[in-house]
Coordinates of C-alpha atoms in Angstrom, one line a residue:
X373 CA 0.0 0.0 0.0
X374 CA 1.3 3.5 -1.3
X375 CA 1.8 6.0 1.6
X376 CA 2.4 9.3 1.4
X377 CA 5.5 9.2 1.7
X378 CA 6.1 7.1 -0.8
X379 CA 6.8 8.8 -4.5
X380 CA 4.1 8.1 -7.1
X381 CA 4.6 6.1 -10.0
X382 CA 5.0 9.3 -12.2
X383 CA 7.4 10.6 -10.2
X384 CA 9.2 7.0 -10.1
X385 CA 9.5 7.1 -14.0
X386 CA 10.8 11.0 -14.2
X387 CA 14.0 9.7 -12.1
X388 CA 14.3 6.9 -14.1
X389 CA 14.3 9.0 -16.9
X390 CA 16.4 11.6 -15.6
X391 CA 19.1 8.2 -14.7
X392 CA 19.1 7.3 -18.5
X393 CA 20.0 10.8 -19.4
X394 CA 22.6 11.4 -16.9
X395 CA 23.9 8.2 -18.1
X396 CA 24.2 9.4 -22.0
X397 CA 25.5 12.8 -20.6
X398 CA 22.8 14.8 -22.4
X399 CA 20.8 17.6 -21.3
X400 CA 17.7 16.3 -21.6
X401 CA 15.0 14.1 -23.0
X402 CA 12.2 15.7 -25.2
X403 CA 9.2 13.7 -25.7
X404 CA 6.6 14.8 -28.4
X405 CA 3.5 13.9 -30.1
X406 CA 0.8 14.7 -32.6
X407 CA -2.2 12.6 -33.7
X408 CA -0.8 9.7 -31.7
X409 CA 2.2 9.2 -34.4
X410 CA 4.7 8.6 -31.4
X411 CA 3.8 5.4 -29.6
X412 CA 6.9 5.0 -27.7
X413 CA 6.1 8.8 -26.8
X414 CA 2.6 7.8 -25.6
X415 CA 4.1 4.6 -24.1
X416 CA 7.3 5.5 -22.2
X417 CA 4.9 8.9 -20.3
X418 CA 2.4 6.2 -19.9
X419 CA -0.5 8.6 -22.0
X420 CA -3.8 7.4 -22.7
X421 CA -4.4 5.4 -25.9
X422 CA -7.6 7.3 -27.0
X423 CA -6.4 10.8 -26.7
X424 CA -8.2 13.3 -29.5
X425 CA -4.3 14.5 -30.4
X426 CA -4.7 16.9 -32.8
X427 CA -1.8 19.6 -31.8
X428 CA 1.5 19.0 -31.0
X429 CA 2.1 18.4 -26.9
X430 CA 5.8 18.6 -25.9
X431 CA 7.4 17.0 -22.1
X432 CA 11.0 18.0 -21.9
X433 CA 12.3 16.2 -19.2
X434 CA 16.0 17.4 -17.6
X435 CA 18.6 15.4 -16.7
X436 CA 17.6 17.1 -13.3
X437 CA 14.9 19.7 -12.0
X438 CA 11.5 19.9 -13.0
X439 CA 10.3 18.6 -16.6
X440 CA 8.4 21.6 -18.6
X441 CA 5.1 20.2 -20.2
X442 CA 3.4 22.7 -23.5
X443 CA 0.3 21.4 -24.5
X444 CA -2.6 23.0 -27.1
X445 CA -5.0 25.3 -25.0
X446 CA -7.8 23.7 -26.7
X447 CA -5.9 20.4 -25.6
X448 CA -4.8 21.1 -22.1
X449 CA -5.1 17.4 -20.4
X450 CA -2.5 15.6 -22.4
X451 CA 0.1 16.0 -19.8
X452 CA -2.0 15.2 -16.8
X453 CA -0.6 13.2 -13.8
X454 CA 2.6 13.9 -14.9
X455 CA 5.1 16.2 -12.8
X456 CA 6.1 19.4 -13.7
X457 CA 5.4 22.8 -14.8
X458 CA 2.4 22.8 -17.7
X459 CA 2.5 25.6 -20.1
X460 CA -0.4 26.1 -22.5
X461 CA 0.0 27.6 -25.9
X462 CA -2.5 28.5 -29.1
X463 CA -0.3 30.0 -31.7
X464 CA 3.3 29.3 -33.2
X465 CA 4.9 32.3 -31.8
X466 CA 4.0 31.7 -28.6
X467 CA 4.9 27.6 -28.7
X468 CA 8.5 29.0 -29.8
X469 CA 8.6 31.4 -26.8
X470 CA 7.9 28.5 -24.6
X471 CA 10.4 26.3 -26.0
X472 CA 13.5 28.8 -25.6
X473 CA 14.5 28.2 -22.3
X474 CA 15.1 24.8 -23.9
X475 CA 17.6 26.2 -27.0
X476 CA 21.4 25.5 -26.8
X477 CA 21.0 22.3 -24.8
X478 CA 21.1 18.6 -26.3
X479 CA 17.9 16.8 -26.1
X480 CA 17.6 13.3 -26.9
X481 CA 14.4 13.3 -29.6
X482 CA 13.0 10.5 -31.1
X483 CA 14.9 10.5 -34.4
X484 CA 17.6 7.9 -35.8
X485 CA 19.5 7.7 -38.6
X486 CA 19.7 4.0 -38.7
X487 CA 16.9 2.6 -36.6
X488 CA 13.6 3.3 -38.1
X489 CA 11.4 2.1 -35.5
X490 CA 12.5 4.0 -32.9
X491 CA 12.0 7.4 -34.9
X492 CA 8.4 9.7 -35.4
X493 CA 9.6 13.1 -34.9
X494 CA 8.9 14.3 -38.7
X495 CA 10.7 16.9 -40.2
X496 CA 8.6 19.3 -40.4
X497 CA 8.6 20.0 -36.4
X498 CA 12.6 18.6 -36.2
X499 CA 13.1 21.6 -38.5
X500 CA 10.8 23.8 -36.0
X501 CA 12.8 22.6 -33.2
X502 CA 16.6 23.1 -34.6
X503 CA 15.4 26.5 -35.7
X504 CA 14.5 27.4 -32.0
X505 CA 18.1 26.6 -30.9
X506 CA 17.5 23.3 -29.7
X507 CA 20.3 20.7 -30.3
X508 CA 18.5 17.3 -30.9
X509 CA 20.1 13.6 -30.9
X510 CA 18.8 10.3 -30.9
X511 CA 17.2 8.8 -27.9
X512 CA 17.8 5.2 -29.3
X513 CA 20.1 4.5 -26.8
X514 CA 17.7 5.7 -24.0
X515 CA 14.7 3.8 -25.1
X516 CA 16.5 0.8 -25.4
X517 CA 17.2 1.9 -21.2
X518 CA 14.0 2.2 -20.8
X519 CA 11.7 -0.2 -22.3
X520 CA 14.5 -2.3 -23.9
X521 CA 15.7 -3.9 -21.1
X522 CA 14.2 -7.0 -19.5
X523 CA 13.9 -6.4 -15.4
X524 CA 13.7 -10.1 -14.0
X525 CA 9.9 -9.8 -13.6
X526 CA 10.4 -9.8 -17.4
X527 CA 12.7 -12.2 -17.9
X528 CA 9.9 -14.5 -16.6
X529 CA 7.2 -13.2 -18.3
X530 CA 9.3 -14.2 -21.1
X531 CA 10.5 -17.3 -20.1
X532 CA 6.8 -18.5 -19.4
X533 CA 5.8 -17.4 -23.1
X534 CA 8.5 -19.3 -24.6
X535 CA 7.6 -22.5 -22.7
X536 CA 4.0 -22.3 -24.2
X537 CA 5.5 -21.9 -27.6
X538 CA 7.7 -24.8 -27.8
X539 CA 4.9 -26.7 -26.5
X540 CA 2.5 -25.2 -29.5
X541 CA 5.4 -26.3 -31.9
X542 CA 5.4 -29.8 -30.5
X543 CA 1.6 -29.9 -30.8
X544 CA 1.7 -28.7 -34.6
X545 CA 4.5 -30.8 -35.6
X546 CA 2.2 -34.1 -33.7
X547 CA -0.6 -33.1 -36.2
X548 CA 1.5 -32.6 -39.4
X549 CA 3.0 -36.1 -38.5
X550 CA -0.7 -37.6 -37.8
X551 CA -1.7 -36.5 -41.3
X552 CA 0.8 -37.7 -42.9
X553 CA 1.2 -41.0 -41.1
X554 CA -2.3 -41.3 -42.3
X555 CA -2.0 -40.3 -45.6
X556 CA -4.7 -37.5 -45.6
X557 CA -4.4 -34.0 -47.3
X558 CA -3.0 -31.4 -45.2
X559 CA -2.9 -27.6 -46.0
X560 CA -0.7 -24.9 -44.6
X561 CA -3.8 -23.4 -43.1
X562 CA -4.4 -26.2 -41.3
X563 CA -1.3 -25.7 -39.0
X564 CA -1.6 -22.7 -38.7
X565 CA -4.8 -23.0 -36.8
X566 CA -3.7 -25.3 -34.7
X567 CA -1.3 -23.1 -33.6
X568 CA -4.1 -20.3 -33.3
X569 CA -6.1 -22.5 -30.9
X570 CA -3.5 -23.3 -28.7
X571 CA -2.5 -19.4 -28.4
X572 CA -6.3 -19.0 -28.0
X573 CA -6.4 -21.9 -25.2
X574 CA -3.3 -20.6 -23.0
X575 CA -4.8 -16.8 -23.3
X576 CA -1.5 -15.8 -25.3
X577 CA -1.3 -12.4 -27.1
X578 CA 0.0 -11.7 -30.7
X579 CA -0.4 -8.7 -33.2
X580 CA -0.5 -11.5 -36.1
X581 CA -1.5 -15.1 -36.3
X582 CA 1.7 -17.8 -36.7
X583 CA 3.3 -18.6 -39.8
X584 CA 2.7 -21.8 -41.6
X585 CA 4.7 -22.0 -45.0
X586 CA 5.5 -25.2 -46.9
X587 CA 7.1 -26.2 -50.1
X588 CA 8.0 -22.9 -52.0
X589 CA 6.3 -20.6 -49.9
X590 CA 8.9 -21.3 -46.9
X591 CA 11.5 -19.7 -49.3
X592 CA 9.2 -15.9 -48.5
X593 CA 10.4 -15.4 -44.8
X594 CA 7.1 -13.1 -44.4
X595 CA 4.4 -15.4 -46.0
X596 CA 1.0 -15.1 -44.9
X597 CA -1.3 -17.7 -45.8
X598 CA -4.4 -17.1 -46.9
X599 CA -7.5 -19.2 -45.7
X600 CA -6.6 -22.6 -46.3
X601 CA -3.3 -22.2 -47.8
X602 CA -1.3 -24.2 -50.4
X603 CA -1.7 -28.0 -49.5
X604 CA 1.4 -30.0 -48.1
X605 CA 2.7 -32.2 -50.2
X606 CA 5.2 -35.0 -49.3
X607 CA 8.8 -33.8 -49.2
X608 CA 8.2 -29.9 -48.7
X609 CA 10.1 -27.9 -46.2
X610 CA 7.7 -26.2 -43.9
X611 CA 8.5 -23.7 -41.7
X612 CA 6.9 -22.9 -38.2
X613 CA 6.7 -19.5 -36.8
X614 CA 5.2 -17.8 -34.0
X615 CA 5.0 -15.4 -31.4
X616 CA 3.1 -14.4 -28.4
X617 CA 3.0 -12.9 -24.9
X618 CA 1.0 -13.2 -21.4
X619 CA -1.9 -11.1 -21.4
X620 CA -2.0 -9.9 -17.7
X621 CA 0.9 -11.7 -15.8
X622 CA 1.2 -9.0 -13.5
X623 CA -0.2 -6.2 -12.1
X624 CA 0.3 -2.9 -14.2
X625 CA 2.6 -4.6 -16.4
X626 CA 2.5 -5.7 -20.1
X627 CA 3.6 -9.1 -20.7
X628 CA 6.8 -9.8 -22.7
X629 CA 7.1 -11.6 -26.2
X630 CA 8.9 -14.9 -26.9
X631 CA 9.3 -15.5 -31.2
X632 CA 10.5 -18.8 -32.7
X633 CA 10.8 -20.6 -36.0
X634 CA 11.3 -24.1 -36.6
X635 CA 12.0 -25.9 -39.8
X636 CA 10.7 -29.9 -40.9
X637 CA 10.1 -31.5 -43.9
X638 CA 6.8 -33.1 -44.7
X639 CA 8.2 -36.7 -44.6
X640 CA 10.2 -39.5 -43.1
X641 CA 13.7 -37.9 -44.6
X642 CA 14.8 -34.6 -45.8
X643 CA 17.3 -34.5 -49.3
X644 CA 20.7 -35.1 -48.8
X645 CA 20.9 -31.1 -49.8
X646 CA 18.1 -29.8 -47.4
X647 CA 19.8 -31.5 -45.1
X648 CA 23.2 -30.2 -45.1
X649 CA 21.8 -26.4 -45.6
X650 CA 20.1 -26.7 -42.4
X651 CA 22.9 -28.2 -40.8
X652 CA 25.0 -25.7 -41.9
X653 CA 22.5 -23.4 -40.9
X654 CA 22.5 -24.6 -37.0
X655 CA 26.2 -24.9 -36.9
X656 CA 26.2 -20.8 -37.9
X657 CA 23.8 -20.3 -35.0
X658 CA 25.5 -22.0 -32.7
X659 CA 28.4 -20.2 -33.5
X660 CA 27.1 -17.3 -32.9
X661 CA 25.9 -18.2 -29.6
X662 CA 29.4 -19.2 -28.7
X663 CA 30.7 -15.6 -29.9
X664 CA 28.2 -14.2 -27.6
X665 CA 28.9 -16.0 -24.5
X666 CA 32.9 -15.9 -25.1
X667 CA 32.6 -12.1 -25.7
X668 CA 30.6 -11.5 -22.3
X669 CA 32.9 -14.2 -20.4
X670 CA 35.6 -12.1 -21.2
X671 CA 34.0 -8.9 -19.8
X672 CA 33.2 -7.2 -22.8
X673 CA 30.0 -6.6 -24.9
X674 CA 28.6 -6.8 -28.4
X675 CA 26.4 -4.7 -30.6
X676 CA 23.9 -5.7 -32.8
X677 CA 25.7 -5.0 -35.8
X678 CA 28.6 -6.5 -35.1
X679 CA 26.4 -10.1 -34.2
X680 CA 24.8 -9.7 -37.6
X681 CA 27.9 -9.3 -39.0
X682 CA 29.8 -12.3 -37.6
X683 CA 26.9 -14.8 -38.4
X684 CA 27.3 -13.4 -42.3
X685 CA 30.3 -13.9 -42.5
X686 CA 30.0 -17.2 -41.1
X687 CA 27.0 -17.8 -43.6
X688 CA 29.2 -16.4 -46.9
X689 CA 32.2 -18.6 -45.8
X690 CA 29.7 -21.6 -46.1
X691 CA 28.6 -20.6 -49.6
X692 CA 25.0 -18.8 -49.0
X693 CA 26.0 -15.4 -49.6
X694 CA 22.7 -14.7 -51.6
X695 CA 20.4 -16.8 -49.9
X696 CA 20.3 -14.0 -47.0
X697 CA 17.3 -12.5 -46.9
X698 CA 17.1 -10.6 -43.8
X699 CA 18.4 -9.4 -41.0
X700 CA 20.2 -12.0 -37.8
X701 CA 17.3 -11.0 -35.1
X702 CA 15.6 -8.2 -33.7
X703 CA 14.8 -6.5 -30.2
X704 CA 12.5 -8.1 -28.2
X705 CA 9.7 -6.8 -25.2
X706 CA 6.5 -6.0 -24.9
X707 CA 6.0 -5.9 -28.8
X708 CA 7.4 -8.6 -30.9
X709 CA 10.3 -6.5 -33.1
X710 CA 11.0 -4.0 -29.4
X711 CA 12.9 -1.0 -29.0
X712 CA 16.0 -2.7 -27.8
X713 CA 19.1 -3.7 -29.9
X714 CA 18.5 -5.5 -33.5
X715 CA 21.0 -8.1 -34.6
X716 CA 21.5 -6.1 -37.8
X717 CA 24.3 -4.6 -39.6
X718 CA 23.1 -4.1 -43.0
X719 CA 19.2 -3.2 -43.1
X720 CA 18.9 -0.7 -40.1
X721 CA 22.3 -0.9 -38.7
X722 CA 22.6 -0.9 -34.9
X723 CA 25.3 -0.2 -33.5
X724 CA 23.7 0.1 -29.8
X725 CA 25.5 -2.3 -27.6
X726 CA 23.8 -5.1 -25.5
X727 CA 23.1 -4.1 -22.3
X728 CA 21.8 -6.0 -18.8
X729 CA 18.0 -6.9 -19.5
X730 CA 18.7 -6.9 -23.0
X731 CA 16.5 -9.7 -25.1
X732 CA 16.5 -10.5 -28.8
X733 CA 16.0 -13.0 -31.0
X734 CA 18.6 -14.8 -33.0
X735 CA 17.8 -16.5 -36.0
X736 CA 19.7 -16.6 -39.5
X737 CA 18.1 -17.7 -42.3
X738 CA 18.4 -19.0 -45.8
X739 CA 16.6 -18.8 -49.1
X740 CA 16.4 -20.7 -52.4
X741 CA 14.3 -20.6 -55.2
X742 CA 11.9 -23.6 -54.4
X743 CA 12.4 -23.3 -50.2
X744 CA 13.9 -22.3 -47.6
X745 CA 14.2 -22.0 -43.8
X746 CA 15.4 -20.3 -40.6
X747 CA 16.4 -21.4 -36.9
X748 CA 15.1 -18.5 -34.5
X749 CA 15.8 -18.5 -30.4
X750 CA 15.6 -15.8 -28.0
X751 CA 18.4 -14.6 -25.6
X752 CA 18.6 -12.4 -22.8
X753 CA 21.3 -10.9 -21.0
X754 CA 21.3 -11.8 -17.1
X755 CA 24.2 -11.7 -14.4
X756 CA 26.4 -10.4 -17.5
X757 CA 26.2 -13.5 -19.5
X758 CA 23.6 -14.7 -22.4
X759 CA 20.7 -16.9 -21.8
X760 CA 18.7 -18.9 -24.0
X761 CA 15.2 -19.0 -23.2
X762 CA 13.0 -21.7 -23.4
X763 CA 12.9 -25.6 -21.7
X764 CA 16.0 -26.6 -20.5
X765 CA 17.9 -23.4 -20.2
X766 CA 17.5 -23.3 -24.1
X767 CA 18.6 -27.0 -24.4
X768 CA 14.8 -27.8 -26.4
X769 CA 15.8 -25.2 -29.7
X770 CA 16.0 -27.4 -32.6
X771 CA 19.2 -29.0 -33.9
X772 CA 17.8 -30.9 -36.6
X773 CA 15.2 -30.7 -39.4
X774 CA 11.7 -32.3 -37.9
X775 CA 10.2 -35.2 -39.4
X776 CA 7.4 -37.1 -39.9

């Protein structure tokens, strides 16, 4: 029970703010939205999702002292419950006379160069801003800090959402092989629904139904099957993937995604060349893996882009240079792709280094013209060292192409 001594929440997540500013050495954090564009703006201040946003509001928050909050004066609740002084405003003139006690400082902004996801300040207003004497740089680094990073309320969250989807994998892969055992028609569809129920059943979120995708469709890493699909014919690849999270598995806290892939083929025996491209493909993981935890054994840390970069070049050295399709893995936390560091040194570059908390997923793929395939597991950073989530400590990801 809160007394009154005891800071509110929004005063709990100003100083934690303020921390990850101090600890970039920047002035100041300047948070900013219009028409709800920003939803790591509306997230991160904790802002209502039905808001009628139709100016600009602005929260600068200092690396100490009292944030300054502008808001519309025909808009003047967007800011409410949040600490600080409130300044309303109804014309341009005035909004830039407001905002020049904030010029000649450096204010982490929600822009990036490299990281697309983590930028929505437009140009239009970054212009506005710079022109007021305001010195913005990218908070990427800071929103990794804070919603990035896995606390170990998280890490569980997390944990308990990868169990389930291992277990959905097994229950698909028991169908697929029923099917076929029996020799009935099977479409793509099929599985997928089966993974859809049991996401239904254990209450688990998503923001898209799995991914079934056999035969040459498993070569499109984003294939979306439609209805029932393509049917499954004997000797196709197909490829598994799926994601989810807890829907309330605590109190005033979102759940946290777990994302995996897994590859079979739709028989009792992959080809000879199937075969070796997936084993090839699992030796590059697990490579990778070992680069990790050698890296942080030896006290030092990684960025995304330089992952992504090893596992290429492990990939290229094996002969699969343009079978890449994508990216080595992606941030992971309350949304699937999060706002913490992407294993990726080619599409959006991130050179963000892993820190404490940090989870992503790891999972090199590659594509031909009639299939393809991809190995995905999540790891987290705990105690300094790299964790594989999922049964066993991480022990249940898949070494080999599944079978019927």
């Amino acid at each position: 029970m809160q007394t009154s001594n005891e800071p509110s929440d929004a005063v709990k997540l100003i100083a934690e703010i303020q921390k990850a500013i101090r600890e970039e050495g920047l002035d100041g954090w300047l948070f900013c939205n219009f028409r709800c564009r920003d939803r790591l703006a509306s997230e991160i201040l904790c802002r209502p999702e039905n808001l009628i946003n139709t100016r600009f509001w602005f929260y600068a928050v200092p690396s100490s002292g009292e944030p300054l909050g502008l808001v519309h004066a025909i808009e003047p609740d967007h800011l409410e419950g949040l600490p600080g002084t409130i300044r309303s405003y109804s014309g341009r003139e005035e909004l830039l006379g407001l905002l020049a006690p904030l010029a000649e400082k450096r204010w982490a902004a929600h822009i990036s160069e490299s990281i697309s996801a983590v930028s929505f300040l437009d140009a239009g207003m970054y212009t506005v801003l710079s022109k007021a004497g305001l010195i913005l740089v990218s908070a990427e680094n800071m929103i990794q800090r804070l919603k990035g990073v896995l606390d170990q309320e998280g890490i569980a969250s997390h944990e308990r959402a990868s169990a389930a989807l291992y277990g959905i994998v097994e229950k698909a892969w028991d169908y697929a092989g029923f099917s076929y055992k029996n020799g009935t028609s099977i479409y793509e569809g099929e599985l997928r629904q089966v993974m859809e129920d049991e996401l239904t059943r254990l209450n688990l979120v998503r923001n898209h139904p799995p991914q079934a995708a056999a035969g040459i469709n498993s070569a499109n890493p984003h294939y979306d099957c439609r209805g029932r699909g393509s049917i499954i014919r004997k000797g196709d690849i197909i490829q598994l993937d799926l994601w989810a999270k807890e829907q309330f598995p605590r109190a005033g806290n979102a759940g946290i995604y777990a994302d995996i892939s897994w590859a079979g083929v739709y028989g009792k025996k992959a080809g000879l060349e199937e075969e070796r491209a997936f084993a090839d493909l699992v030796e590059v993981r697990e490579a990778v893996l070992g680069f990790i935890d050698e890296t942080f054994a030896g006290n030092k840390t990684l960025t995304g882009a330089e992952i992504d970069a090893y596992c290429r070049s492990l990939l290229c050295a094996k002969g699969y240079a343009g079978a890449i399709r994508h990216r080595t893995g992606h941030g992971i936390d309350t949304e699937t792709h999060g706002s913490g560091v992407n294993i990726d040194s080619v599409e959006f570059p991130d050179a963000r280094r892993l820190l404490e908390g940090s989870c992503f997923s790891l999972e090199p793929g590659i594509y031909f013209s009639g299939y393809g395939f991809r190995t995905e597991v999540n790891v987290y950073i705990a105690g300094g060292r790299p964790v594989i989530s999922g049964p066993g400590a991480g022990q249940g990801r898949q070494f080999s192409l599944l079978t019927c």
